Coordinates of C-alpha atoms and ligand atoms in Angstrom, one line a residue:
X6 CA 103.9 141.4 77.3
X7 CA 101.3 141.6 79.5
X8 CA 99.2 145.0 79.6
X9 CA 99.5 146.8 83.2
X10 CA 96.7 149.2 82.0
X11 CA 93.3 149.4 80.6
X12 CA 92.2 151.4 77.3
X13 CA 90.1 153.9 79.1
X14 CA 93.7 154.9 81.2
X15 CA 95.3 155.5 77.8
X16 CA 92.5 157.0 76.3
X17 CA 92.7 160.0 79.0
X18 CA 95.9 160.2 78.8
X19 CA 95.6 160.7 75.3
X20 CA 92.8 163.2 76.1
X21 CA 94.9 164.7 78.3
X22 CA 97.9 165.2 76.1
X23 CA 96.0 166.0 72.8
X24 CA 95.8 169.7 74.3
X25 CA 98.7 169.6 76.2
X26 CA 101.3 172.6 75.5
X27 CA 103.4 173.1 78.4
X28 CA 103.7 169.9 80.5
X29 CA 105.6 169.7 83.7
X30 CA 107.1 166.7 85.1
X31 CA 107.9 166.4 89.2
X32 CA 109.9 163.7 90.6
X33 CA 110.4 163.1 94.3
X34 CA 112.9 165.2 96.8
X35 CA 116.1 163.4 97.1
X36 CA 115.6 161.7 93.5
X37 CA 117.5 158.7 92.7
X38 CA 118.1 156.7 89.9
X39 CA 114.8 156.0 89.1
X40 CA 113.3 159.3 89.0
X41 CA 116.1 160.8 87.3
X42 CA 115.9 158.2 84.4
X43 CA 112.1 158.3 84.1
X44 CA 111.5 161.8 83.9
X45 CA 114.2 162.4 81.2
X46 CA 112.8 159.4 79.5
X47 CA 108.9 161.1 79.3
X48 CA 110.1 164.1 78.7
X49 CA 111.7 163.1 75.2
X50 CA 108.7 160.4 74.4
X51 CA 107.0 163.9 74.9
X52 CA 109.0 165.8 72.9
X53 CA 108.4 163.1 70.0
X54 CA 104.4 164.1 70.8
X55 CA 105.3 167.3 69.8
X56 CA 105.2 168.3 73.7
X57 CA 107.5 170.8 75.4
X58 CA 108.3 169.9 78.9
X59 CA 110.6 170.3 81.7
X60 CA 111.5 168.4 84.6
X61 CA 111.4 169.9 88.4
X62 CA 112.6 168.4 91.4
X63 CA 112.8 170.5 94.9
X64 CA 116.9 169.5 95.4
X65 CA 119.5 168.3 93.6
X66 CA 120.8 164.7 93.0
X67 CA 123.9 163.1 92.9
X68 CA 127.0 163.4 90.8
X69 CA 126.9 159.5 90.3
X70 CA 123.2 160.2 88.1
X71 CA 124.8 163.4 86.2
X72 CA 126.0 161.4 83.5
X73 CA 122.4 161.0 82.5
X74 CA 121.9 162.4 78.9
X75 CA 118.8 165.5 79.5
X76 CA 119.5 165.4 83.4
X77 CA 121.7 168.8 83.3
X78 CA 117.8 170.4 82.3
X79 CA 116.3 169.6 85.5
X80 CA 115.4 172.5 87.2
X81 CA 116.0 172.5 90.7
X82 CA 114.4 174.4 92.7
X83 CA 117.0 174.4 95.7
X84 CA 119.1 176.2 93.4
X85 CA 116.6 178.3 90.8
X86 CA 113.4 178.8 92.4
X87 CA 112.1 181.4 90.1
X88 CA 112.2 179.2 87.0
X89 CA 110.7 176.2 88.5
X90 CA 107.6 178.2 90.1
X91 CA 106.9 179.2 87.0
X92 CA 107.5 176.1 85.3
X93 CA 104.8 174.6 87.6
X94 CA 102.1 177.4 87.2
X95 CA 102.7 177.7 83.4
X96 CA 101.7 173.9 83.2
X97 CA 98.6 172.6 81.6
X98 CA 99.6 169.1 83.3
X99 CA 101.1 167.9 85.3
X100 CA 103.4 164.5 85.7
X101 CA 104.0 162.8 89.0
X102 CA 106.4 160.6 88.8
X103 CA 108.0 157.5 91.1
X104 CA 106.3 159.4 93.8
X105 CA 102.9 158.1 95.3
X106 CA 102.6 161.2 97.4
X107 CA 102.7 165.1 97.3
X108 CA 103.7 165.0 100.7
X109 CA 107.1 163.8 98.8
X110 CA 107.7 166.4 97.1
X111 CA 108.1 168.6 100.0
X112 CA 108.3 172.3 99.1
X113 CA 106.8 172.1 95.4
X114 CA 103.9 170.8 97.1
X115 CA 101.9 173.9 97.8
X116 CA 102.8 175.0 94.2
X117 CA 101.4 172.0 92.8
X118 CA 98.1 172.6 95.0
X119 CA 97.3 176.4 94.2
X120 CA 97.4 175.4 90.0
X121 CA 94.4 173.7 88.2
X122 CA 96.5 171.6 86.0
X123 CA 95.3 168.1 85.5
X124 CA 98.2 165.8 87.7
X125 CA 99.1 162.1 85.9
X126 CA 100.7 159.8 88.2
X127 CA 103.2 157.2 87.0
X128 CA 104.5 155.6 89.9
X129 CA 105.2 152.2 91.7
X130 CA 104.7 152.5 95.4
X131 CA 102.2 151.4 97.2
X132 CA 98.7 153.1 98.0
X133 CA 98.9 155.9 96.0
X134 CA 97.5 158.9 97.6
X135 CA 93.8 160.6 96.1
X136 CA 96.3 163.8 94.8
X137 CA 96.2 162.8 91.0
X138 CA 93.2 162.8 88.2
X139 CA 95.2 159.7 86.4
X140 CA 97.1 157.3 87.7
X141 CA 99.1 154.5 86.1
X142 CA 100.0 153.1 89.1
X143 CA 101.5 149.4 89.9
X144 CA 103.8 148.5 92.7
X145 CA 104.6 144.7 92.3
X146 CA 107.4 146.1 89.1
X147 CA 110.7 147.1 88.9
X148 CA 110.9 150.7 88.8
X149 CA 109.0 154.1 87.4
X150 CA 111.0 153.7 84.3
X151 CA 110.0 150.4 83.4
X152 CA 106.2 151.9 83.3
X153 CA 107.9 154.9 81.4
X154 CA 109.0 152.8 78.8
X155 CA 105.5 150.4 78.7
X156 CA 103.7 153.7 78.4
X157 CA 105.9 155.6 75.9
X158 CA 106.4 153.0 73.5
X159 CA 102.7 152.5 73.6
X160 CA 102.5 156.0 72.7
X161 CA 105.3 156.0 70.2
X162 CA 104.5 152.7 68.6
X163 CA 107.8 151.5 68.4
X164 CA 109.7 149.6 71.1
X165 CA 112.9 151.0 69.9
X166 CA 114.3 154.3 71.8
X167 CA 117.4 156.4 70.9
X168 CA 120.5 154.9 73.0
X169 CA 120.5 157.7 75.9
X170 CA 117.1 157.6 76.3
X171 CA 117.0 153.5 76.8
X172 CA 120.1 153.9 78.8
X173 CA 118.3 156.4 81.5
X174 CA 115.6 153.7 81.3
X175 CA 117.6 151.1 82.1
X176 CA 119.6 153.0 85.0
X177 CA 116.0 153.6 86.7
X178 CA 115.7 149.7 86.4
X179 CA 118.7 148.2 87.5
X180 CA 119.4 150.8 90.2
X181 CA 115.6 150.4 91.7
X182 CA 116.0 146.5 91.1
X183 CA 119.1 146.4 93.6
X184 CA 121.0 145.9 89.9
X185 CA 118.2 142.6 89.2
X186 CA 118.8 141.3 92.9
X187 CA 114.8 142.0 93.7
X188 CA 111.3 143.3 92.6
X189 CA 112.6 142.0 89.1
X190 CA 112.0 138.1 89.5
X191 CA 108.9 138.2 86.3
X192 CA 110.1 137.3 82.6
X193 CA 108.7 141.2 80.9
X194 CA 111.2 142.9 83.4
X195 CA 114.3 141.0 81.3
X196 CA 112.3 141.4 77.5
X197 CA 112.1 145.2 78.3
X198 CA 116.0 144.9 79.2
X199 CA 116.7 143.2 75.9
X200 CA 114.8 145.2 74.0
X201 CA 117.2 148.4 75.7
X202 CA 119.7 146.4 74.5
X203 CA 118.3 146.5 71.3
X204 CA 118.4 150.1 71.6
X205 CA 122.3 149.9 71.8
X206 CA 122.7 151.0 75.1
X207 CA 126.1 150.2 77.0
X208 CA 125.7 148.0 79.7
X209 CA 129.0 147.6 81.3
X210 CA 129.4 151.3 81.0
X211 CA 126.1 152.4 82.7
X212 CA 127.0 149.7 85.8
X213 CA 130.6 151.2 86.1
X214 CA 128.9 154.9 85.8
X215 CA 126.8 154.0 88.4
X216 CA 128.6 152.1 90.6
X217 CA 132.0 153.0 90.4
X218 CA 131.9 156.1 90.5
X219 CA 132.7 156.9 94.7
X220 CA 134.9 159.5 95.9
X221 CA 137.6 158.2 98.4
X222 CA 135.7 160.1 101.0
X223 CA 132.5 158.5 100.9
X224 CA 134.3 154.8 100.8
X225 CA 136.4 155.8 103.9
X226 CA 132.4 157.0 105.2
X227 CA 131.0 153.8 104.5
X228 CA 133.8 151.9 106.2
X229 CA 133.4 154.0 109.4
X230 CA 129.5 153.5 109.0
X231 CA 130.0 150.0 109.0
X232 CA 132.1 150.2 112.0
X233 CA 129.6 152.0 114.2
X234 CA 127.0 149.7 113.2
X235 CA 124.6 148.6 116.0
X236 CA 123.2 144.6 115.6
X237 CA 120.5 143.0 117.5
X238 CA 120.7 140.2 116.8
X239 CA 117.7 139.1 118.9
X240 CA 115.4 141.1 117.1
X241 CA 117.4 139.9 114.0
X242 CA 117.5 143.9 112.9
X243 CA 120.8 146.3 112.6
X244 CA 121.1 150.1 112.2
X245 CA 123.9 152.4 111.5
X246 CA 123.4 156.2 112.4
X247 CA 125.0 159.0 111.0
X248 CA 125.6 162.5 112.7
X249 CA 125.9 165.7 111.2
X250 CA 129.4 165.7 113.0
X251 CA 130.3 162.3 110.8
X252 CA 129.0 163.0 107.3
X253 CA 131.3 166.5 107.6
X254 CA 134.3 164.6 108.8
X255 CA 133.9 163.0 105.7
X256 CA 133.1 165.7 103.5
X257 CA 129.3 164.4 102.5
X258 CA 128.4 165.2 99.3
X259 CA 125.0 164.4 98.5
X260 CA 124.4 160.6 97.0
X261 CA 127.4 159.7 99.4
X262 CA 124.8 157.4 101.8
X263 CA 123.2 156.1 98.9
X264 CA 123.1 152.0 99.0
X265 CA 124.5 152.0 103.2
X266 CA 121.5 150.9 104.3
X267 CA 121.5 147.5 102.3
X268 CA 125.1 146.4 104.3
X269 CA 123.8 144.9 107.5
X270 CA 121.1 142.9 105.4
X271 CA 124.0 140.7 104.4
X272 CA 125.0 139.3 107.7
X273 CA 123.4 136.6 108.7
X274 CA 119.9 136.3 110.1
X275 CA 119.5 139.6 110.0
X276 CA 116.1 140.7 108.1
X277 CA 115.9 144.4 109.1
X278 CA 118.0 147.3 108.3
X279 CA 118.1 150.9 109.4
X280 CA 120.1 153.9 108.3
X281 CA 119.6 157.2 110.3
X282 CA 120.8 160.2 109.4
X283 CA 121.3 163.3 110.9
X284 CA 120.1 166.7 109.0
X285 CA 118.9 170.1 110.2
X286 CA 115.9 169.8 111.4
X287 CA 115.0 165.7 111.2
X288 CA 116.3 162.3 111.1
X289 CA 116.3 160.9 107.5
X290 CA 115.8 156.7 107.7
X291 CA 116.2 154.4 105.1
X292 CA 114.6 151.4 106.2
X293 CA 114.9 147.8 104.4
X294 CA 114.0 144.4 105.0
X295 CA 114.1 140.5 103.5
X296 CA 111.6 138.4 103.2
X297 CA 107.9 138.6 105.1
X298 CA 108.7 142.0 107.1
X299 CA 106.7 145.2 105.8
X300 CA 109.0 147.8 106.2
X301 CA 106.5 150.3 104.4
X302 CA 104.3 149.6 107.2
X303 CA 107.1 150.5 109.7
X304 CA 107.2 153.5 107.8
X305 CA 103.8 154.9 107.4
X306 CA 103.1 153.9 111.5
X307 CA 106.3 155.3 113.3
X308 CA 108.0 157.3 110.7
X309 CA 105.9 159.9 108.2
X310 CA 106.9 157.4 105.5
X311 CA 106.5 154.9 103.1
X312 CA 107.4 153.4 100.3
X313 CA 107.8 149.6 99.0
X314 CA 107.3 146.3 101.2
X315 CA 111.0 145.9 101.3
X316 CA 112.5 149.1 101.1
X317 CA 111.1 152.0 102.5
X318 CA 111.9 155.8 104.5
X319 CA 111.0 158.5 106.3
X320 CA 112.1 160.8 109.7
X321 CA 112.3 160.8 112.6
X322 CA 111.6 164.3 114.7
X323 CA 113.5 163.5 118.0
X324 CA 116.5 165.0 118.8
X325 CA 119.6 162.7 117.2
X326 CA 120.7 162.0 120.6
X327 CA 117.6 160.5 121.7
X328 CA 117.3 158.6 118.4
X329 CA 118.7 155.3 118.8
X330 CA 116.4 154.8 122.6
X331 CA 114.0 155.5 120.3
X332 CA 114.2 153.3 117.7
X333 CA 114.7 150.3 119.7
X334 CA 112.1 150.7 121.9
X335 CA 110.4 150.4 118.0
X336 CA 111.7 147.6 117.1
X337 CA 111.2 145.3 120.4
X338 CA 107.5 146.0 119.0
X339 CA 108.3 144.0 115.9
X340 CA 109.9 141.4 118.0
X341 CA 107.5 138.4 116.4
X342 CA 106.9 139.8 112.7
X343 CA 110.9 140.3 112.5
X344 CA 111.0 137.0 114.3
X345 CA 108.7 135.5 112.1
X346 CA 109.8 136.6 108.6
Ligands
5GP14 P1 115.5 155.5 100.2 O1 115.7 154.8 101.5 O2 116.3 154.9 99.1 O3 115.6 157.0 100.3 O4 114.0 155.2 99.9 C1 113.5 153.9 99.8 C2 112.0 153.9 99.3 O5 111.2 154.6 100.2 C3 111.9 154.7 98.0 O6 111.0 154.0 97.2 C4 111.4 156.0 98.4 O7 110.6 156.6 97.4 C5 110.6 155.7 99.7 N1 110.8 156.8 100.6 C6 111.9 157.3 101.1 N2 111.7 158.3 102.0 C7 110.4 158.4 102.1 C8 109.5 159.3 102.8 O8 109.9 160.2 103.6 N3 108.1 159.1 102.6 C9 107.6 158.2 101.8 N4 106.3 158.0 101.7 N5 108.4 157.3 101.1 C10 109.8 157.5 101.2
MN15 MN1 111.4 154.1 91.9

């Protein structure tokens, strides 16, 4: 398998974790598969080290991840803020993970900034910020938890993990992959699955957890979604967008958008995607592409975002009335890259 990382990045990490007592590990707000399977993962190769650690994230995640084995730990600060600022200022260091940004961790972020505690990065977007003292950082992989499991094996010296450990790995990998559709086309990505498989873990049963695990609500919310779905076809781009008014007809639960935004990529020529969704005080997008269009471009120039080439987010500030004048007069911008890719 080939090696992501060089000694001297494992030798400070080893530095860093030879004194290590009380190590905190941060995902990203709104964490998804990926960060919930990753950080659950490090924290057990951790515990092996002889490590305590807890995982913090500033608001809660969906009931389609809870079946996670180590994710009912998470602290969340939405709902106990107490224990997770003290979490973060008791920690001698700090893990970022499947975040390439404070800025993503939103309200933790000025907790994170007033300690001293070294911060490791283990992350795969792009152009990781200069907010960490390590970083094992590589976007052109799978997920978080496929570094997670190069790293902690490494550590561990075995490529063999208990069952729900590998099985949180392998939810981060197959959920961030699109289940194996992209960012998963190199030979390792499929080893590191086998080996999971190795571990024992229950393929069929994680997919069906994962993906079949919808309220009737959020399936009749995706159907009226779809139907209010605007496509322009001669910028080759679609968007759906979501009110406040529309998620609570449908009695949102959080996760219940999760995976919209990937619908109008499937109809033909169409190489752009947007999903905008209303909330208090901003427009949540999820933004993905196909092919030769940077949507993590899009992102970082128009939205306060960022994330992967093809799949990417951020806000948008206007009001949610304005939004969709807004956003077209964005893409016609685009017209030759999204004509082009
Ligand atoms: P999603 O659309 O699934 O929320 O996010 C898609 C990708 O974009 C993920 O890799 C996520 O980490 C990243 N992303 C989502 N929202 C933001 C944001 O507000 N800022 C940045 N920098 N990245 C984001
Ligand atoms: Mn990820």
């Amino acid at each position: 398998m080939k090696n992501l990382f060089t000694k001297r990045q494992y030798d400070n990490l080893n530095r860093y974790l030879q004194s290590a007592k009380n190590v905190t590990i941060i995902i990203h707000t709104n964490p998804d598969g990926d960060a919930i399977g990753s950080s659950v993962a490090l924290s057990y190769i951790l515990e092996q080290l002889h490590i305590k650690s807890n995982v913090i994230v500033s608001n809660d995640f969906p009931e389609f991840l809870r079946w996670i084995e180590g994710s009912d730990k998470i602290i969340v600060y939405a709902k106990n803020r107490h224990e997770a600022r003290t979490a973060i200022k008791n920690a001698d260091v700090i893990f970022c993970l499947d975040f390439n940004s404070l800025a993503r961790i939103e309200i933790l972020e000025k907790i994170v900034r007033e300690t001293t505690a070294p911060r490791i990065l283990i992350d795969h977007h792009i152009e990781p910020a200069d907010d960490f003292d390590l970083k094992f950082s590589y976007y052109p992989i799978s997920s978080t938890s496929e570094l997670v499991y190069r790293i902690g094996t490494k550590l561990l010296g075995t490529k063999l993990l208990p069952e729900n450990i590998a099985e949180a790995l392998f939810c981060g990998m197959m959920t961030d992959s699109g289940a194996f559709s992209h960012s998963s086309s190199y030979s390792d990505f499929f080893r590191i699955i086998a080996n999971l498989l190795d571990c024992g873990i229950k393929k069929d049963k994680i997919t069906h957890l994962v993906y079949d695990n919808f309220t009737e609500s959020r399936m009749k919310l995706l159907g009226y979604a779809l139907s209010k779905m605007t496509v322009l076809h001669e910028y080759r781009a679609a968007y759906i967008t979501l009110s406040q008014d529309d998620l609570k007809r449908f009695n949102f639960q959080i996760g219940d958008t999760e995976g919209f935004v990937n619908y109008p990529l499937s109809i033909k020529g169409i190489v752009l995607s947007l999903l905008l969704v209303e909330k208090d005080d901003h427009i949540k997008m999820s933004i993905r592409s196909q092919g030769n269009f940077d949507v993590n471009e899009m992102a970082r120039r128009h939205f306060y975002g960022g994330g992967h080439f093809n799949a990417a987010g951020g806000k948008m500030l206007c009001k949610y009335k304005d939004c969709e004048d807004e956003l077209k007069k964005i893409i016609k911008d685009y017209e030759e890259k999204l004509f082009n890719a």
